[in-house]
Coordinates of C-alpha atoms and ligand atoms in Angstrom, one line a residue:
X1 CA 58.8 -70.7 15.0
X2 CA 61.9 -68.4 15.1
X3 CA 63.4 -67.5 18.5
X4 CA 61.2 -65.1 20.5
X5 CA 62.7 -61.9 22.0
X6 CA 61.9 -60.9 25.6
X7 CA 60.8 -57.3 26.3
X8 CA 60.7 -55.3 29.6
X9 CA 60.4 -51.7 30.4
X10 CA 62.5 -50.0 33.2
X11 CA 60.8 -47.3 35.1
X12 CA 60.7 -45.9 38.7
X13 CA 58.2 -44.5 41.2
X14 CA 59.4 -41.0 40.4
X15 CA 58.6 -38.0 38.2
X16 CA 61.6 -38.6 36.1
X17 CA 62.6 -42.2 35.9
X18 CA 65.3 -41.8 33.2
X19 CA 65.5 -38.6 31.3
X20 CA 65.6 -35.9 33.9
X21 CA 63.5 -33.6 31.7
X22 CA 60.6 -36.0 31.2
X23 CA 58.2 -34.2 33.4
X24 CA 58.8 -31.0 31.5
X25 CA 57.5 -32.4 28.2
X26 CA 54.1 -30.9 27.4
X27 CA 52.5 -34.4 26.8
X28 CA 53.9 -35.9 30.1
X29 CA 51.6 -36.9 32.9
X30 CA 48.5 -35.4 31.3
X31 CA 45.7 -36.7 33.3
X32 CA 48.1 -38.8 35.3
X33 CA 50.2 -38.3 38.4
X34 CA 53.3 -40.5 38.7
X35 CA 52.4 -41.3 42.4
X36 CA 48.7 -42.2 41.8
X37 CA 47.3 -45.7 41.1
X38 CA 45.7 -44.7 37.8
X39 CA 49.1 -44.0 36.2
X40 CA 50.5 -47.5 37.2
X41 CA 47.3 -49.2 36.2
X42 CA 47.5 -47.6 32.8
X43 CA 51.2 -48.5 32.3
X44 CA 50.5 -52.1 33.4
X45 CA 47.5 -52.5 31.1
X46 CA 49.5 -51.0 28.2
X47 CA 52.4 -53.3 28.6
X48 CA 50.2 -56.3 28.9
X49 CA 48.4 -55.3 25.7
X50 CA 51.8 -55.3 24.2
X51 CA 52.6 -58.8 25.5
X52 CA 55.6 -57.4 27.4
X53 CA 57.4 -59.8 29.8
X54 CA 58.0 -57.4 32.6
X55 CA 57.6 -54.0 34.1
X56 CA 60.8 -53.4 36.0
X57 CA 61.1 -50.9 38.8
X58 CA 64.5 -49.4 39.5
X59 CA 64.9 -48.0 43.0
X60 CA 67.4 -46.5 45.4
X61 CA 67.4 -44.6 48.7
X62 CA 69.9 -42.2 47.2
X63 CA 70.0 -38.4 47.0
X64 CA 72.9 -37.3 44.6
X65 CA 75.1 -35.0 46.6
X66 CA 78.6 -35.4 45.1
X67 CA 78.3 -32.4 42.6
X68 CA 79.5 -29.3 44.5
X69 CA 79.3 -31.4 47.6
X70 CA 75.6 -30.6 47.8
X71 CA 72.1 -32.2 47.1
X72 CA 70.7 -28.8 45.8
X73 CA 71.0 -29.7 42.1
X74 CA 69.3 -33.0 42.7
X75 CA 66.5 -31.4 44.5
X76 CA 66.2 -28.4 42.1
X77 CA 66.0 -30.5 39.0
X78 CA 64.2 -33.6 40.4
X79 CA 67.2 -35.9 39.8
X80 CA 66.0 -39.4 40.5
X81 CA 64.5 -37.6 43.5
X82 CA 61.8 -37.7 44.8
X83 CA 61.3 -41.4 44.7
X84 CA 58.5 -43.2 46.4
X85 CA 58.4 -46.9 47.6
X86 CA 58.1 -49.1 44.6
X87 CA 56.9 -52.3 46.2
X88 CA 53.4 -50.9 46.9
X89 CA 52.8 -50.5 43.2
X90 CA 52.9 -54.2 42.5
X91 CA 49.5 -55.2 43.9
X92 CA 48.0 -52.2 42.1
X93 CA 49.3 -53.3 38.8
X94 CA 48.8 -57.0 39.3
X95 CA 45.1 -56.4 40.0
X96 CA 44.6 -55.1 36.5
X97 CA 46.7 -57.7 34.6
X98 CA 47.0 -61.5 34.5
X99 CA 50.2 -62.2 32.7
X100 CA 52.6 -59.2 32.9
X101 CA 55.4 -59.9 35.4
X102 CA 57.1 -57.4 37.7
X103 CA 60.7 -56.8 38.6
X104 CA 61.2 -55.0 41.9
X105 CA 64.6 -53.6 43.0
X106 CA 65.5 -54.2 46.7
X107 CA 68.7 -53.7 48.4
X108 CA 70.6 -56.2 50.5
X109 CA 72.6 -53.7 52.5
X110 CA 70.0 -52.0 54.7
X111 CA 67.3 -54.5 55.5
X112 CA 67.5 -57.9 57.4
X113 CA 67.0 -60.8 55.0
X114 CA 63.8 -61.9 56.9
X115 CA 62.2 -58.6 55.9
X116 CA 62.8 -58.9 52.2
X117 CA 62.1 -62.7 52.1
X118 CA 58.7 -62.0 53.6
X119 CA 58.0 -59.1 51.3
X120 CA 58.8 -61.0 48.2
X121 CA 56.9 -64.1 49.4
X122 CA 53.8 -61.9 50.0
X123 CA 54.1 -60.3 46.6
X124 CA 54.5 -63.7 45.0
X125 CA 51.2 -64.7 46.5
X126 CA 49.4 -61.5 45.6
X127 CA 50.6 -61.6 42.0
X128 CA 50.1 -65.4 41.5
X129 CA 53.8 -65.9 40.9
X130 CA 54.6 -62.9 38.8
X131 CA 57.3 -61.2 40.9
X132 CA 61.1 -60.9 40.3
X133 CA 63.7 -59.4 42.6
X134 CA 66.4 -57.2 41.2
X135 CA 69.1 -57.8 43.8
X136 CA 71.2 -54.7 44.4
X137 CA 73.8 -54.0 47.2
X138 CA 73.9 -50.2 46.9
X139 CA 76.7 -48.0 45.8
X140 CA 76.1 -44.6 47.4
X141 CA 77.3 -43.0 50.5
X142 CA 74.2 -40.8 50.8
X143 CA 72.1 -44.0 50.8
X144 CA 74.2 -45.4 53.6
X145 CA 73.8 -42.1 55.6
X146 CA 70.1 -42.6 55.6
X147 CA 70.6 -45.9 57.5
X148 CA 73.0 -44.7 60.1
X149 CA 76.2 -45.7 58.3
X150 CA 79.2 -43.5 57.6
X151 CA 79.9 -45.1 54.3
X152 CA 78.9 -48.0 52.0
X153 CA 80.6 -51.3 52.7
X154 CA 83.5 -51.8 50.4
X155 CA 82.8 -53.6 47.2
X156 CA 84.0 -57.1 48.1
X157 CA 82.2 -57.0 51.5
X158 CA 79.0 -55.8 49.8
X159 CA 78.9 -58.8 47.6
X160 CA 80.0 -61.2 50.4
X161 CA 77.1 -59.8 52.5
X162 CA 74.7 -60.1 49.5
X163 CA 75.8 -63.8 49.1
X164 CA 74.9 -64.6 52.7
X165 CA 71.7 -62.6 52.3
X166 CA 70.6 -64.9 49.4
X167 CA 71.5 -68.0 51.4
X168 CA 69.3 -66.8 54.3
X169 CA 66.4 -65.9 52.0
X170 CA 66.6 -69.2 50.2
X171 CA 66.5 -71.0 53.5
X172 CA 63.4 -69.0 54.5
X173 CA 61.6 -69.6 51.3
X174 CA 62.2 -73.3 51.7
X175 CA 61.2 -73.4 55.3
X176 CA 57.7 -74.5 54.5
X177 CA 57.5 -77.8 52.6
X178 CA 55.1 -77.5 49.7
X179 CA 52.4 -79.6 51.4
X180 CA 52.7 -78.2 54.9
X181 CA 49.4 -76.3 54.8
X182 CA 46.6 -78.8 55.6
X183 CA 43.6 -76.5 56.5
X184 CA 41.5 -79.5 57.7
X185 CA 38.3 -78.0 58.9
X186 CA 37.3 -81.3 60.6
X187 CA 40.4 -81.6 62.8
X188 CA 41.2 -77.9 63.1
X189 CA 44.8 -78.5 61.9
X190 CA 46.0 -75.6 59.9
X191 CA 49.6 -76.7 59.1
X192 CA 51.7 -79.8 59.8
X193 CA 54.4 -78.6 62.3
X194 CA 56.8 -81.4 61.0
X195 CA 56.8 -79.7 57.6
X196 CA 57.6 -76.2 58.7
X197 CA 61.2 -75.8 59.8
X198 CA 63.4 -73.4 61.7
X199 CA 66.4 -72.4 59.7
X200 CA 68.6 -71.4 62.6
X201 CA 71.0 -69.5 60.4
X202 CA 74.2 -68.2 62.1
X203 CA 76.6 -66.6 59.7
X204 CA 79.1 -63.7 59.4
X205 CA 76.5 -61.1 58.8
X206 CA 73.1 -62.5 59.8
X207 CA 71.4 -64.6 62.4
X208 CA 67.9 -65.8 61.7
X209 CA 65.7 -68.5 63.4
X210 CA 62.9 -68.8 60.9
X211 CA 60.6 -70.3 59.7
X212 CA 59.3 -67.6 57.4
X213 CA 55.8 -66.4 58.4
X214 CA 54.5 -67.0 54.8
X215 CA 53.8 -70.5 53.5
X216 CA 55.3 -71.7 50.2
X217 CA 54.3 -69.4 47.4
X218 CA 53.4 -70.0 43.7
X219 CA 57.0 -69.6 42.5
X220 CA 58.7 -70.8 45.7
X221 CA 61.0 -67.9 45.4
X222 CA 61.0 -64.8 43.2
X223 CA 62.7 -64.9 39.9
X224 CA 66.1 -63.4 40.5
X225 CA 67.3 -60.4 38.4
X226 CA 70.8 -58.8 38.7
X227 CA 72.8 -56.1 36.9
X228 CA 76.3 -56.1 38.4
X229 CA 79.1 -56.0 35.9
X230 CA 82.3 -56.2 38.0
X231 CA 84.2 -59.5 38.6
X232 CA 82.3 -60.0 41.9
X233 CA 79.0 -58.8 40.3
X234 CA 79.4 -61.2 37.4
X235 CA 80.2 -64.1 39.8
X236 CA 77.2 -63.3 41.9
X237 CA 75.0 -63.2 38.8
X238 CA 76.4 -66.5 37.7
X239 CA 75.4 -68.1 41.0
X240 CA 71.9 -66.6 41.4
X241 CA 70.5 -64.7 38.5
X242 CA 67.8 -65.8 36.0
X243 CA 67.5 -62.4 34.3
X244 CA 70.7 -60.3 33.8
X245 CA 70.3 -56.7 32.9
X246 CA 73.2 -55.1 31.1
X247 CA 74.0 -51.9 29.3
X248 CA 76.2 -52.0 26.2
X249 CA 76.2 -49.5 23.4
X250 CA 77.0 -51.9 20.5
X251 CA 76.2 -55.5 19.4
X252 CA 80.0 -56.3 19.7
X253 CA 79.9 -55.0 23.3
X254 CA 76.8 -57.2 24.0
X255 CA 78.5 -60.3 22.6
X256 CA 81.6 -59.9 24.7
X257 CA 79.5 -59.2 27.8
X258 CA 77.5 -62.3 27.1
X259 CA 80.7 -64.4 26.6
X260 CA 82.1 -63.2 29.9
X261 CA 78.8 -64.1 31.7
X262 CA 78.7 -67.5 30.0
X263 CA 82.2 -68.2 31.2
X264 CA 81.2 -67.3 34.8
X265 CA 78.0 -69.4 34.4
X266 CA 80.2 -72.4 33.4
X267 CA 82.5 -71.9 36.3
X268 CA 79.4 -71.9 38.6
X269 CA 78.1 -75.1 37.0
X270 CA 75.2 -73.5 35.2
X271 CA 74.2 -73.5 31.5
X272 CA 74.1 -70.4 29.4
X273 CA 70.4 -70.9 28.7
X274 CA 69.6 -70.7 32.4
X275 CA 70.0 -66.9 32.2
X276 CA 68.2 -64.4 30.0
X277 CA 70.1 -61.3 29.3
X278 CA 68.1 -58.1 28.7
X279 CA 70.0 -55.3 27.0
X280 CA 69.3 -51.7 27.9
X281 CA 67.8 -50.1 24.8
X282 CA 66.5 -46.6 24.0
X283 CA 64.3 -46.6 20.9
X284 CA 63.4 -43.1 19.7
X285 CA 60.6 -43.1 17.2
X286 CA 59.9 -40.6 14.5
X287 CA 58.6 -40.5 10.9
X288 CA 62.1 -41.3 9.8
X289 CA 65.6 -41.3 11.3
X290 CA 66.1 -37.6 11.0
X291 CA 62.9 -36.7 12.9
X292 CA 63.8 -39.3 15.6
X293 CA 67.2 -37.7 16.0
X294 CA 65.5 -34.3 16.3
X295 CA 63.3 -35.8 19.0
X296 CA 66.5 -36.8 20.9
X297 CA 67.9 -33.3 20.5
X298 CA 64.7 -31.9 22.0
X299 CA 64.9 -34.4 24.9
X300 CA 68.5 -33.2 25.6
X301 CA 67.4 -29.6 25.5
X302 CA 65.1 -30.2 28.4
X303 CA 68.0 -31.3 30.6
X304 CA 70.0 -28.6 32.4
X305 CA 73.7 -29.6 32.0
X306 CA 74.3 -29.2 35.7
X307 CA 71.5 -31.7 36.4
X308 CA 73.1 -34.3 34.2
X309 CA 76.5 -33.6 35.6
X310 CA 75.1 -34.0 39.2
X311 CA 73.9 -37.4 38.2
X312 CA 77.2 -38.3 36.5
X313 CA 79.2 -37.1 39.6
X314 CA 76.9 -39.2 41.8
X315 CA 77.5 -42.3 39.7
X316 CA 81.2 -41.7 39.4
X317 CA 81.7 -40.6 43.0
X318 CA 83.7 -37.6 41.6
X319 CA 82.7 -34.0 41.8
X320 CA 82.8 -32.8 38.1
X321 CA 81.9 -29.2 39.1
X322 CA 85.6 -28.1 39.1
X323 CA 86.0 -28.8 35.3
X324 CA 85.2 -26.2 32.6
X325 CA 81.8 -26.7 31.0
X326 CA 82.3 -25.6 27.4
X327 CA 85.8 -26.8 26.5
X328 CA 86.0 -30.1 24.5
X329 CA 86.8 -32.8 27.1
X330 CA 89.7 -33.8 24.9
X331 CA 91.5 -30.6 25.9
X332 CA 91.0 -30.9 29.6
X333 CA 94.2 -31.9 31.3
X334 CA 93.3 -33.5 34.5
X335 CA 94.5 -36.6 36.3
X336 CA 92.3 -38.9 38.3
X337 CA 89.2 -38.7 36.0
X338 CA 91.0 -38.9 32.7
X339 CA 89.8 -42.5 32.2
X340 CA 86.2 -41.4 32.8
X341 CA 86.5 -38.4 30.4
X342 CA 88.0 -40.7 27.8
X343 CA 85.1 -43.1 28.1
X344 CA 82.6 -40.2 27.7
X345 CA 84.6 -39.1 24.5
X346 CA 84.5 -42.7 23.2
X347 CA 80.7 -42.7 23.6
X348 CA 79.9 -39.2 22.3
X349 CA 82.8 -38.2 20.1
X350 CA 86.0 -36.0 20.4
X351 CA 84.2 -32.6 20.3
X352 CA 82.0 -33.4 23.3
X353 CA 82.1 -30.8 26.1
X354 CA 81.2 -31.4 29.7
X355 CA 77.9 -29.5 29.2
X356 CA 77.0 -31.9 26.2
X357 CA 78.0 -34.9 28.3
X358 CA 75.8 -33.6 31.1
X359 CA 72.8 -33.2 28.8
X360 CA 73.3 -36.6 27.3
X361 CA 73.9 -38.4 30.6
X362 CA 70.8 -36.6 32.1
X363 CA 68.7 -38.1 29.3
X364 CA 69.6 -41.6 30.5
X365 CA 71.0 -42.4 27.1
X366 CA 73.1 -45.3 28.2
X367 CA 73.2 -48.5 26.3
X368 CA 72.1 -48.9 22.7
X369 CA 70.2 -46.1 21.1
X370 CA 68.2 -46.6 17.9
X371 CA 66.3 -44.1 15.8
X372 CA 63.6 -44.2 13.1
X373 CA 60.1 -45.1 12.1
X374 CA 58.5 -48.3 13.6
X375 CA 59.8 -50.4 10.7
X376 CA 63.4 -49.1 11.1
X377 CA 63.2 -49.6 14.9
X378 CA 62.0 -53.2 14.4
X379 CA 64.8 -53.8 11.9
X380 CA 67.5 -52.7 14.3
X381 CA 66.0 -54.7 17.3
X382 CA 65.7 -57.8 15.1
X383 CA 69.3 -57.5 14.0
X384 CA 70.7 -56.9 17.5
X385 CA 68.5 -59.8 18.9
X386 CA 69.8 -62.2 16.2
X387 CA 73.4 -61.5 17.2
X388 CA 73.2 -61.0 20.9
X389 CA 69.9 -62.6 22.1
X390 CA 67.7 -62.7 24.5
X391 CA 65.8 -59.4 24.6
X392 CA 65.7 -55.8 25.7
X393 CA 65.0 -53.7 28.7
X394 CA 63.5 -50.6 27.1
X395 CA 64.4 -47.3 28.7
X396 CA 61.5 -44.8 28.7
X397 CA 62.1 -41.8 26.4
X398 CA 60.7 -38.3 26.3
X399 CA 57.2 -38.3 27.7
X400 CA 55.2 -40.6 30.0
X401 CA 53.1 -42.6 29.9
X402 CA 52.4 -41.9 26.2
X403 CA 55.8 -42.9 24.8
X404 CA 55.2 -46.4 26.2
X405 CA 51.8 -46.6 24.4
X406 CA 53.5 -45.4 21.2
X407 CA 56.0 -48.3 21.3
X408 CA 53.3 -50.8 22.1
X409 CA 51.0 -49.6 19.4
X410 CA 53.5 -49.0 16.7
X411 CA 56.6 -51.2 17.2
X412 CA 55.2 -54.3 18.9
X413 CA 52.9 -55.1 15.9
X414 CA 56.0 -54.8 13.6
X415 CA 57.9 -57.3 15.7
X416 CA 54.9 -59.6 15.9
X417 CA 54.4 -59.5 12.1
X418 CA 58.0 -60.7 11.7
X419 CA 57.4 -63.6 14.1
X420 CA 60.1 -62.6 16.6
X421 CA 57.8 -61.5 19.4
X422 CA 54.9 -63.3 21.0
X423 CA 51.2 -62.5 20.2
X424 CA 50.0 -64.2 23.4
X425 CA 51.5 -65.1 26.7
X426 CA 52.9 -68.4 27.8
X427 CA 51.0 -69.9 30.8
X428 CA 52.5 -70.3 34.3
X429 CA 54.4 -68.3 36.8
X430 CA 57.1 -65.8 35.9
X431 CA 59.9 -68.5 35.8
X432 CA 57.8 -70.7 33.5
X433 CA 56.9 -67.9 31.2
X434 CA 60.6 -67.2 30.8
X435 CA 62.0 -70.8 30.8
X436 CA 59.1 -73.0 29.9
X437 CA 56.5 -75.1 31.7
X438 CA 57.8 -76.8 34.8
X439 CA 60.9 -74.5 35.2
X440 CA 61.9 -74.6 38.9
Ligands
FMN1 C1 71.3 -51.4 34.1 C2 71.5 -51.2 35.5 C3 70.4 -50.9 36.4 C4 70.6 -50.7 37.8 N1 69.6 -50.4 38.6 C5 69.9 -50.2 39.9 C6 68.8 -49.8 40.8 O1 67.7 -49.7 40.5 N2 69.2 -49.6 42.1 C7 70.4 -49.7 42.6 O2 70.6 -49.5 43.8 N3 71.4 -50.1 41.8 C8 71.2 -50.3 40.5 N4 72.2 -50.6 39.6 C9 73.5 -50.8 40.2 C10 73.9 -52.2 40.3 O3 73.1 -52.9 41.1 C11 75.3 -52.3 40.8 O4 75.4 -51.8 42.1 C12 76.3 -51.6 39.9 O5 76.1 -52.1 38.6 C13 77.7 -51.9 40.4 O6 77.9 -53.3 40.4 P1 79.3 -53.9 39.9 O7 80.3 -53.2 40.7 O8 79.2 -55.4 40.2 O9 79.3 -53.6 38.5 C14 72.0 -50.8 38.3 C15 73.0 -51.1 37.4 C16 72.8 -51.3 36.0 C17 74.0 -51.5 35.1

């Protein structure tokens, strides 16, 4: 059997998970509300029908307010805002599926480790071992302001804190030995106290007595997912992650990213095959390439440039509102953000204006973009997979939930016909589905 690709979909508990304009599409949310169980049940069932590995929930506590120093554009255009709690969706979706796994984003900067260790242990029980944790440390000042902080911790301190966070969580998840629960009706003994341990962690950032209030769960600990790309982020990933999520526009970019990760894994004493990399991918379907590209243009037309620029300003931490909208970026003389403008030009071409860049950015069109009919999409996915491995994190496109159904109904069978994608699930918990039976 040829190597099998992994597939996940990234989405959020929000009206516009990626493309800001998605809720405006006439076919979006027909019969569904993004914040009601029926929508999430439908998505989960669809992805399981398509044998997807994972539904991945991005999340932040952020409200973009860098553009014009105000949150008004984010509120006006629904810019990754509102966003409801994503963890509560997991039991809803796991009840209507048996194999689909779930990735949940949770931040190490604002909650004590005990809280998240308990949440993920509970979700591991409720899903029978189908939960992954996307470990993020937060990047936004507006997020910090919601938790009583003046600013985010600096980059190095954020990762240092996240490192200790993982240490505490791992101690808590191991605080119950696997056979600690006895439940002997005869003697009335529920658990063996000699097999449930205090952790008594005292560190730079945290103190925690333990044990966790949840006994050992099906996976023992959630499958760890991580997306950082800086030197610290890559080193963190190399120590902890099992799924790495990365955004690269070309196969060459993917290969050099993978090489950098593999070097970090070797330095951490881990093998390359201990981490699956999922590449961010936007696949736009049409009858042919031209109609798929027209579909992308229509997607961009539903994004107000200012909305995209608010998002971009938030991510860059730089207010782009002072720059002219309709002049090619190439001709804008400005220090400070020149490097950023150059990278936008290198992605979108020399004629790109700030307004164009805003529309594109607001569509969430980061990473690799491919266009065409189902056969052409499968060709391109197969080629990228053969060069860069391990699989793809599919960004949602223009309307929801229907564009996910479209991919599952039209592209998945093409991939399966070629033998590069499973037709049935592997047994076991999430870690075993990814790495094989018995994976610990
Ligand atoms: C593809 C991708 C998805 C991400 N999803 C989230 C998210 O849902 N929530 C969040 O707070 N940060 C998210 N991030 C931000 C990362 O967790 C991280 O903070 C960022 O990449 C900066 O890390 P670095 O400085 O190590 O590169 C994401 C990053 C990437 C590249």
